[in-house]
PDB file of C-alpha atoms in Angstrom:
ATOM      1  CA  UNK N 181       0.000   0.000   0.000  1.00  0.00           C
ATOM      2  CA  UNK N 182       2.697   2.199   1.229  1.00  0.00           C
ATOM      3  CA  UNK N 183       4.820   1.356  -1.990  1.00  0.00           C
ATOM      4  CA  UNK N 184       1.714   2.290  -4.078  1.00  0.00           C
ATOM      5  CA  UNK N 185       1.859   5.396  -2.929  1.00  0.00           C
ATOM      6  CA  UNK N 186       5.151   6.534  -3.069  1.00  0.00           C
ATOM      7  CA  UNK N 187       4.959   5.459  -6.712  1.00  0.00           C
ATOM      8  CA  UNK N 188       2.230   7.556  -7.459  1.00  0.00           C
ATOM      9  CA  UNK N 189       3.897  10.551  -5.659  1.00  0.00           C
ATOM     10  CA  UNK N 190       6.694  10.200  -8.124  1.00  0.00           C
ATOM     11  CA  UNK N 191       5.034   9.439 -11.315  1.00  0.00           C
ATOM     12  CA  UNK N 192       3.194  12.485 -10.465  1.00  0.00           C
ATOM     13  CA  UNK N 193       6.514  14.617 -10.380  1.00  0.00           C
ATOM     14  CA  UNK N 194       5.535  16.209  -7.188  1.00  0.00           C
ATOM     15  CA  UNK N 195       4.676  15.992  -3.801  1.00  0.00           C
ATOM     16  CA  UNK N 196       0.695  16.350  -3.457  1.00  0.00           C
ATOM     17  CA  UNK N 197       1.235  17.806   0.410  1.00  0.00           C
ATOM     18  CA  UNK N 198      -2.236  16.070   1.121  1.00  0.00           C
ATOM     19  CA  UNK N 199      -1.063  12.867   0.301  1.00  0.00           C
ATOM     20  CA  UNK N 200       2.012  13.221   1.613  1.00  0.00           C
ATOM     21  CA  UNK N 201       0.568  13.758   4.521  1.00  0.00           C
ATOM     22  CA  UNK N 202      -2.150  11.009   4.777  1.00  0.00           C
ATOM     23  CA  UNK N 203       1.209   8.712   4.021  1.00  0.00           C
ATOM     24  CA  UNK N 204       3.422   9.990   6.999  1.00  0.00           C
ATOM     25  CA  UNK N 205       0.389   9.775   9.769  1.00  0.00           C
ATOM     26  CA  UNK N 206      -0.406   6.115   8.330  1.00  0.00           C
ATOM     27  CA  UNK N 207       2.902   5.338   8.650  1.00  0.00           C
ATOM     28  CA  UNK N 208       3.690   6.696  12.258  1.00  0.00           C
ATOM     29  CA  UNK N 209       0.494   4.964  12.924  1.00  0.00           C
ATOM     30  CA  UNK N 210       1.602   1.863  11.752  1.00  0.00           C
ATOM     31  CA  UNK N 211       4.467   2.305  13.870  1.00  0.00           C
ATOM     32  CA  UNK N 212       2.859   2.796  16.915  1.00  0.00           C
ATOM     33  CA  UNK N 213       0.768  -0.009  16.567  1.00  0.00           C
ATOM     34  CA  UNK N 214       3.164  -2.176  16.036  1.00  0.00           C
ATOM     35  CA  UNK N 215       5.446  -1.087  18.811  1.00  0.00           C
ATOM     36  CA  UNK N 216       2.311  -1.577  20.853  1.00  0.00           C
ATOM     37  CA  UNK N 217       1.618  -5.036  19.453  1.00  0.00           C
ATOM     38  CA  UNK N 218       5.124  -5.732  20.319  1.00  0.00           C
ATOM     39  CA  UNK N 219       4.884  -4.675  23.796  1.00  0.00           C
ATOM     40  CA  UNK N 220       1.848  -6.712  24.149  1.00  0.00           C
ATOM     41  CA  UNK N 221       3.341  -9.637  23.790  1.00  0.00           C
ATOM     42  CA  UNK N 222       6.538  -8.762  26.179  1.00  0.00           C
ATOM     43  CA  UNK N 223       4.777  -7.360  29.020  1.00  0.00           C
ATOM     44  CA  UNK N 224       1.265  -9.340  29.787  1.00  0.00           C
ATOM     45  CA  UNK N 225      -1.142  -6.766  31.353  1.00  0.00           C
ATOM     46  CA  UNK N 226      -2.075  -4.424  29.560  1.00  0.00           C
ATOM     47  CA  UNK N 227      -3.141  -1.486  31.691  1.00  0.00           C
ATOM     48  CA  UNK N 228       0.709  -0.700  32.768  1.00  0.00           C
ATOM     49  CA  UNK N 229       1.522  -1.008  28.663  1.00  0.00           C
ATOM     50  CA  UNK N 230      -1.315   1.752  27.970  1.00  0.00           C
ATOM     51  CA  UNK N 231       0.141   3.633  30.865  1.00  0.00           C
ATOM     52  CA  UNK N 232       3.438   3.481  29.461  1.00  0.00           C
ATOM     53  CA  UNK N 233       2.728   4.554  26.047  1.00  0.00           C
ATOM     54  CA  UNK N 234       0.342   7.073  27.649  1.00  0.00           C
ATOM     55  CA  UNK N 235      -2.848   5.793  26.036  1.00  0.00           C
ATOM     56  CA  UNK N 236      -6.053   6.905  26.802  1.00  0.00           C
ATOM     57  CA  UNK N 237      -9.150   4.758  26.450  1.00  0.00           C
ATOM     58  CA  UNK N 238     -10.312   5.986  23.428  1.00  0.00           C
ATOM     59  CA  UNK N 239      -6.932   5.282  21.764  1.00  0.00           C
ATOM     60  CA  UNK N 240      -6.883   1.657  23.223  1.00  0.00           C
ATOM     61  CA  UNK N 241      -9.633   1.086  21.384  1.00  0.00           C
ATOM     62  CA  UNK N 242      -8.560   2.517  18.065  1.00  0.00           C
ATOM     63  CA  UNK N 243      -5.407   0.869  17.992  1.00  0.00           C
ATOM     64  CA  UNK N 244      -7.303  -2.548  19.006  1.00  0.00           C
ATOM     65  CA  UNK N 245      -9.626  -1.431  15.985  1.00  0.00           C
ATOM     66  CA  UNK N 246      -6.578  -0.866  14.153  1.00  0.00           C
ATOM     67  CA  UNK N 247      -5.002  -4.023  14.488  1.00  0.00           C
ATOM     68  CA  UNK N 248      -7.701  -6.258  14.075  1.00  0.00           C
ATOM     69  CA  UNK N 249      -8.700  -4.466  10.429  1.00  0.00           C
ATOM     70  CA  UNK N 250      -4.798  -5.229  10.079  1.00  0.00           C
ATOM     71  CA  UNK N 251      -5.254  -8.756  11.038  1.00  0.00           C
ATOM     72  CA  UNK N 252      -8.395  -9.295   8.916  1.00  0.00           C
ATOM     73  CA  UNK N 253      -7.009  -7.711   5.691  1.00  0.00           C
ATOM     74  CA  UNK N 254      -3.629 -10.042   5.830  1.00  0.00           C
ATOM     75  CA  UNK N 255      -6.332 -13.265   6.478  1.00  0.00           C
ATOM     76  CA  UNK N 256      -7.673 -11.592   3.156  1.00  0.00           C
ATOM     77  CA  UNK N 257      -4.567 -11.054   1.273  1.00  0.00           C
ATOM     78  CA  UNK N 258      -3.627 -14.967   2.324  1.00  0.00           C
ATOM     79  CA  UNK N 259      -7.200 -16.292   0.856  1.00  0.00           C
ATOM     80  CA  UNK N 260      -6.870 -14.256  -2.457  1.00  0.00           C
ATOM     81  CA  UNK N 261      -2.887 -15.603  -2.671  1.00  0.00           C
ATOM     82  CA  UNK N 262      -3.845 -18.971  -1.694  1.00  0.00           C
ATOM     83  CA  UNK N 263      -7.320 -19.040  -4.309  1.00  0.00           C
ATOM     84  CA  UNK N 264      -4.720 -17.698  -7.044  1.00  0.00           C
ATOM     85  CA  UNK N 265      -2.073 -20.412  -6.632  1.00  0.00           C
ATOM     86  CA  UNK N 266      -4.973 -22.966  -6.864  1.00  0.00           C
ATOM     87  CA  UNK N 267      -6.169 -21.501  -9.944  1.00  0.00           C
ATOM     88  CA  UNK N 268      -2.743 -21.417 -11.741  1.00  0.00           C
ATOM     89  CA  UNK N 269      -1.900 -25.502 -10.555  1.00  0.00           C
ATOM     90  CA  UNK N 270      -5.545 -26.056 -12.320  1.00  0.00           C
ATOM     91  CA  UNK N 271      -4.186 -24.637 -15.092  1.00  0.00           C
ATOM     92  CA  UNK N 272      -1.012 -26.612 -15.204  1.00  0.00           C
ATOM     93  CA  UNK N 273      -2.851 -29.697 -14.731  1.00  0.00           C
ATOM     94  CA  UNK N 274      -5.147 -28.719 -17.373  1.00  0.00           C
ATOM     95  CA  UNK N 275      -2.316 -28.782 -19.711  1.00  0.00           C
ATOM     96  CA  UNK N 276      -2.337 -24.646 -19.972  1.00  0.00           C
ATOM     97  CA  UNK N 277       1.295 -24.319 -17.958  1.00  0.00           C
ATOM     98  CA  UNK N 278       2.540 -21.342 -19.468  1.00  0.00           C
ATOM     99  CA  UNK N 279      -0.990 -19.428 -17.938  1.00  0.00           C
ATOM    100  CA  UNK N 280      -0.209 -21.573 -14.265  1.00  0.00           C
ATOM    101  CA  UNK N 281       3.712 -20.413 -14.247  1.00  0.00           C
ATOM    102  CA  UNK N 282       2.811 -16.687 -15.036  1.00  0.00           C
ATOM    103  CA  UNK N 283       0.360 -16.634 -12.131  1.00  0.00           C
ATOM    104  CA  UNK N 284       2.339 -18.456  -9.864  1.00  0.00           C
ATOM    105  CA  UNK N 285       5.244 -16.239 -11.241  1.00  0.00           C
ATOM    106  CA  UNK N 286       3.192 -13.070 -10.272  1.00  0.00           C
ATOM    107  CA  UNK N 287       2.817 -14.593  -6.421  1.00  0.00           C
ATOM    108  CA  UNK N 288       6.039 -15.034  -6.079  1.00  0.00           C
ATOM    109  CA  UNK N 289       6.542 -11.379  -6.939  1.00  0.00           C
ATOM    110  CA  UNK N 290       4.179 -10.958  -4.338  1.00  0.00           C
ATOM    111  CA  UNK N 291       6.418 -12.332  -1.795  1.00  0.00           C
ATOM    112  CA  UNK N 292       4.025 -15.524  -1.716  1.00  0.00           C
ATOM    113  CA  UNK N 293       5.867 -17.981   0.180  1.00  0.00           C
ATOM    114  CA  UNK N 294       4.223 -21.307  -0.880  1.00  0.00           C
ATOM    115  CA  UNK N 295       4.531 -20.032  -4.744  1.00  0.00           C
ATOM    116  CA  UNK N 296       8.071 -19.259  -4.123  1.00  0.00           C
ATOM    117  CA  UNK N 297       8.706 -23.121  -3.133  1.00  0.00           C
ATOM    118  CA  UNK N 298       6.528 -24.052  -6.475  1.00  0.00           C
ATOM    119  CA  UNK N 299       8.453 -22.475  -8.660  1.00  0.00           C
ATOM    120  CA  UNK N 300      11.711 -23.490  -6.451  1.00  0.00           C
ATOM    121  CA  UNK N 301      10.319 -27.242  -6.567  1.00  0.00           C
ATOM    122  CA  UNK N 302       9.792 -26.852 -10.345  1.00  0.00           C
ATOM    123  CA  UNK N 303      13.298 -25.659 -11.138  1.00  0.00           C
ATOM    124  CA  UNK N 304      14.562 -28.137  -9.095  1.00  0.00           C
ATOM    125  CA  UNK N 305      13.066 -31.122 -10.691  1.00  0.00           C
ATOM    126  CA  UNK N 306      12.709 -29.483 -14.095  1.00  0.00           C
ATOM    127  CA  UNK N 307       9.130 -29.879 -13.791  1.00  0.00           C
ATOM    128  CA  UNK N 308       6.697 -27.858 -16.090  1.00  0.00           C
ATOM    129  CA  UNK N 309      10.602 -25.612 -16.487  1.00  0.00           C
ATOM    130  CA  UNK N 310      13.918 -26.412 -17.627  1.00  0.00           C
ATOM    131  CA  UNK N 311      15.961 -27.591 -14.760  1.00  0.00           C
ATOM    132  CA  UNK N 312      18.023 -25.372 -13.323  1.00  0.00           C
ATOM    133  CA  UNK N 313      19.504 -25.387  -9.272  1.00  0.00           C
ATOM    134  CA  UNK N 314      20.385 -21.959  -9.245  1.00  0.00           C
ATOM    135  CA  UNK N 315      16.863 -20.751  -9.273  1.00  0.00           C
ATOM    136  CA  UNK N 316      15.837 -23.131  -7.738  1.00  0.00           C
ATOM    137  CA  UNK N 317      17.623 -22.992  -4.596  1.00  0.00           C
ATOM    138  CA  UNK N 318      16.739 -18.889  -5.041  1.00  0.00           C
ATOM    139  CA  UNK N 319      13.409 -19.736  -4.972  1.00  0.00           C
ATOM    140  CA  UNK N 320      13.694 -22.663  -2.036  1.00  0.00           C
ATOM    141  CA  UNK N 321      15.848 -20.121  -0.485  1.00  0.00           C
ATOM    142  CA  UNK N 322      13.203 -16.950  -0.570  1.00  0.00           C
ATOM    143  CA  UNK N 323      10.209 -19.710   0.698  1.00  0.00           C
ATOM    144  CA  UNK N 324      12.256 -20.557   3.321  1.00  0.00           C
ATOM    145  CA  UNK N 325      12.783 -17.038   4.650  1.00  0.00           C
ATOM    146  CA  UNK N 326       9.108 -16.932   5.064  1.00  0.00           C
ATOM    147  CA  UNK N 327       9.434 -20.230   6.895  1.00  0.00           C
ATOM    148  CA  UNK N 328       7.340 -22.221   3.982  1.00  0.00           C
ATOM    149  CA  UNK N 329       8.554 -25.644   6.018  1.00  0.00           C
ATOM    150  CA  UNK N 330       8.257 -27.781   2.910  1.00  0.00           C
ATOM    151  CA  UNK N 331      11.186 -25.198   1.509  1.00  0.00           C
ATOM    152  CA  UNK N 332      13.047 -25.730   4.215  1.00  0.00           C
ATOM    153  CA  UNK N 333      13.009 -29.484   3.851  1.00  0.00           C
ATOM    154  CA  UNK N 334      13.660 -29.014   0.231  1.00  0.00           C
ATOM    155  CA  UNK N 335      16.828 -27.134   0.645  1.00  0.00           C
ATOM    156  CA  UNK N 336      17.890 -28.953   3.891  1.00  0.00           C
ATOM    157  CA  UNK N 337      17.818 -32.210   1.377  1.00  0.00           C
ATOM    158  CA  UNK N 338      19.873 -30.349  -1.127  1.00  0.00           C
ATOM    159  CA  UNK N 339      22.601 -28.668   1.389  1.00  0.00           C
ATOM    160  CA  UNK N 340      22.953 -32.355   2.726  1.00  0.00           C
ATOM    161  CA  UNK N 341      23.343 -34.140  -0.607  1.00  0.00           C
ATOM    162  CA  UNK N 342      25.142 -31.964  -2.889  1.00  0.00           C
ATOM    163  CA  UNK N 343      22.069 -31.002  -5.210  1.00  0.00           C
ATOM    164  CA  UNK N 344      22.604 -27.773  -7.079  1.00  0.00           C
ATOM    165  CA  UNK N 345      25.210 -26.906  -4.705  1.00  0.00           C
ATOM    166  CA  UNK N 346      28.616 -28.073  -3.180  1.00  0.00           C
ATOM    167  CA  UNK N 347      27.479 -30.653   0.277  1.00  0.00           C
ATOM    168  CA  UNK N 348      27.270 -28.215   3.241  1.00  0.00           C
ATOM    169  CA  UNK N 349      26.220 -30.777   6.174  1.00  0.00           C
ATOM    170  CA  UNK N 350      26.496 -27.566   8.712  1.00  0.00           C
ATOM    171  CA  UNK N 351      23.861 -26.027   6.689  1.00  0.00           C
ATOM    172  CA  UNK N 352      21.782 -28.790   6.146  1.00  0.00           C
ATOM    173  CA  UNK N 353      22.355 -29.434  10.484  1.00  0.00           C
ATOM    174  CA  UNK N 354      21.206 -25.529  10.885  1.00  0.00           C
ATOM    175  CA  UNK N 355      18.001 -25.902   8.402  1.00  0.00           C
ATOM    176  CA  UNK N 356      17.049 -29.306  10.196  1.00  0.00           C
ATOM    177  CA  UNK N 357      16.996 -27.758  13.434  1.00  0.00           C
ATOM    178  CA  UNK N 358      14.693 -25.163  12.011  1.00  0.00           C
ATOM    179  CA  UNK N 359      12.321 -27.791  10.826  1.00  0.00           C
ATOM    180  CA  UNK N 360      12.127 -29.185  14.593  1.00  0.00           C
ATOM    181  CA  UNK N 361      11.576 -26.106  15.493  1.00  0.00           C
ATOM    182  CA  UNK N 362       9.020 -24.991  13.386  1.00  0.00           C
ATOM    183  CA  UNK N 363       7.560 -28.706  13.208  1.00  0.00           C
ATOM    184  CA  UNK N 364       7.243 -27.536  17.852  1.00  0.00           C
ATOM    185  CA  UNK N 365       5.790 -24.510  16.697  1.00  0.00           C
ATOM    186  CA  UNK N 366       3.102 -25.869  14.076  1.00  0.00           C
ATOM    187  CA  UNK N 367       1.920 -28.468  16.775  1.00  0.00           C
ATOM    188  CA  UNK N 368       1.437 -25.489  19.934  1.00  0.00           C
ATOM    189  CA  UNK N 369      -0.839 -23.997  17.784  1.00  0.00           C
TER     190      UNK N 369
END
């Protein structure tokens, strides 16, 4: 959103002030509630938290507001990803891959974990692409920053057998303990 807006600032070749604005208090905003959200979770009551960041009722309340809109719109975001990647394997299995790989492509612009190991998997096994380990391991590498755990596994497997890259068994030691850990994580919740 942010980045949307910035663009549009410069393509304009000026700085609307308005805009400019509405930009900086959504961003201080964001800020703050994120600092808050933050403290939340470090400190467990809440009063002495609103006392410390000197919040009154009202802004409680807005910032609670805030963050569940926040919460609800990346839930969102997640469906529509998630609905889009479906759509583009239906069109690889229905024989139209070029369609599936833009849109899965286009996710992974997005920063879409789970179509960053797709394309990752597919480059790996020359699947629906021609092979090829150094994007792959990009992409395994990009879904694994977002903690996509099938990624992880994927590049654990590679780091530990040589695939696509010189054997690094202290890097395939580091990603396994990941897994465990967020294997621990995935069953708390």
């Amino acid at each position: 959103m942010i980045n949307r807006r910035l663009k549009l600032i410069i393509n304009k070749g000026g700085v609307n002030m308005g805009l400019f604005s509405e930009l900086f208090s959504n961003i201080v905003s964001d800020i703050l509630i994120n600092s808050y959200i933050s403290a939340i979770n470090y400190e467990e009551d809440e009063n002495n938290i609103n006392e410390d960041f000197g919040l009154s009722e009202e802004d409680t309340k807005y910032f609670q507001q805030r963050m569940l809109k926040g919460m609800e719109n990346i839930r969102k975001t997640q469906e529509m990803r998630r609905d889009q990647l479906e759509y583009a394997m239906k069109k690889i299995d229905d024989g139209d891959v070029e369609t599936g790989l833009a849109e899965i492509r286009d996710l992974s612009r997005q920063n879409y974990g789970l179509a960053q190991y797709a394309l990752g998997y597919f480059y790996l096994n020359g699947k629906y692409v021609e092979k090829d380990y150094f994007y792959a391991l990009y992409f395994l590498t990009q879904a694994d920053k977002k903690n996509v755990l099938c990624a992880t596994e994927l590049l654990a497997n590679c780091f530990e057998n040589g695939i696509g890259v010189a054997a690094n068994p202290e890097r395939a030691k580091i990603l396994r303990k990941k897994i465990k850990e967020l294997e621990e994580l995935n069953n708390q919740i």
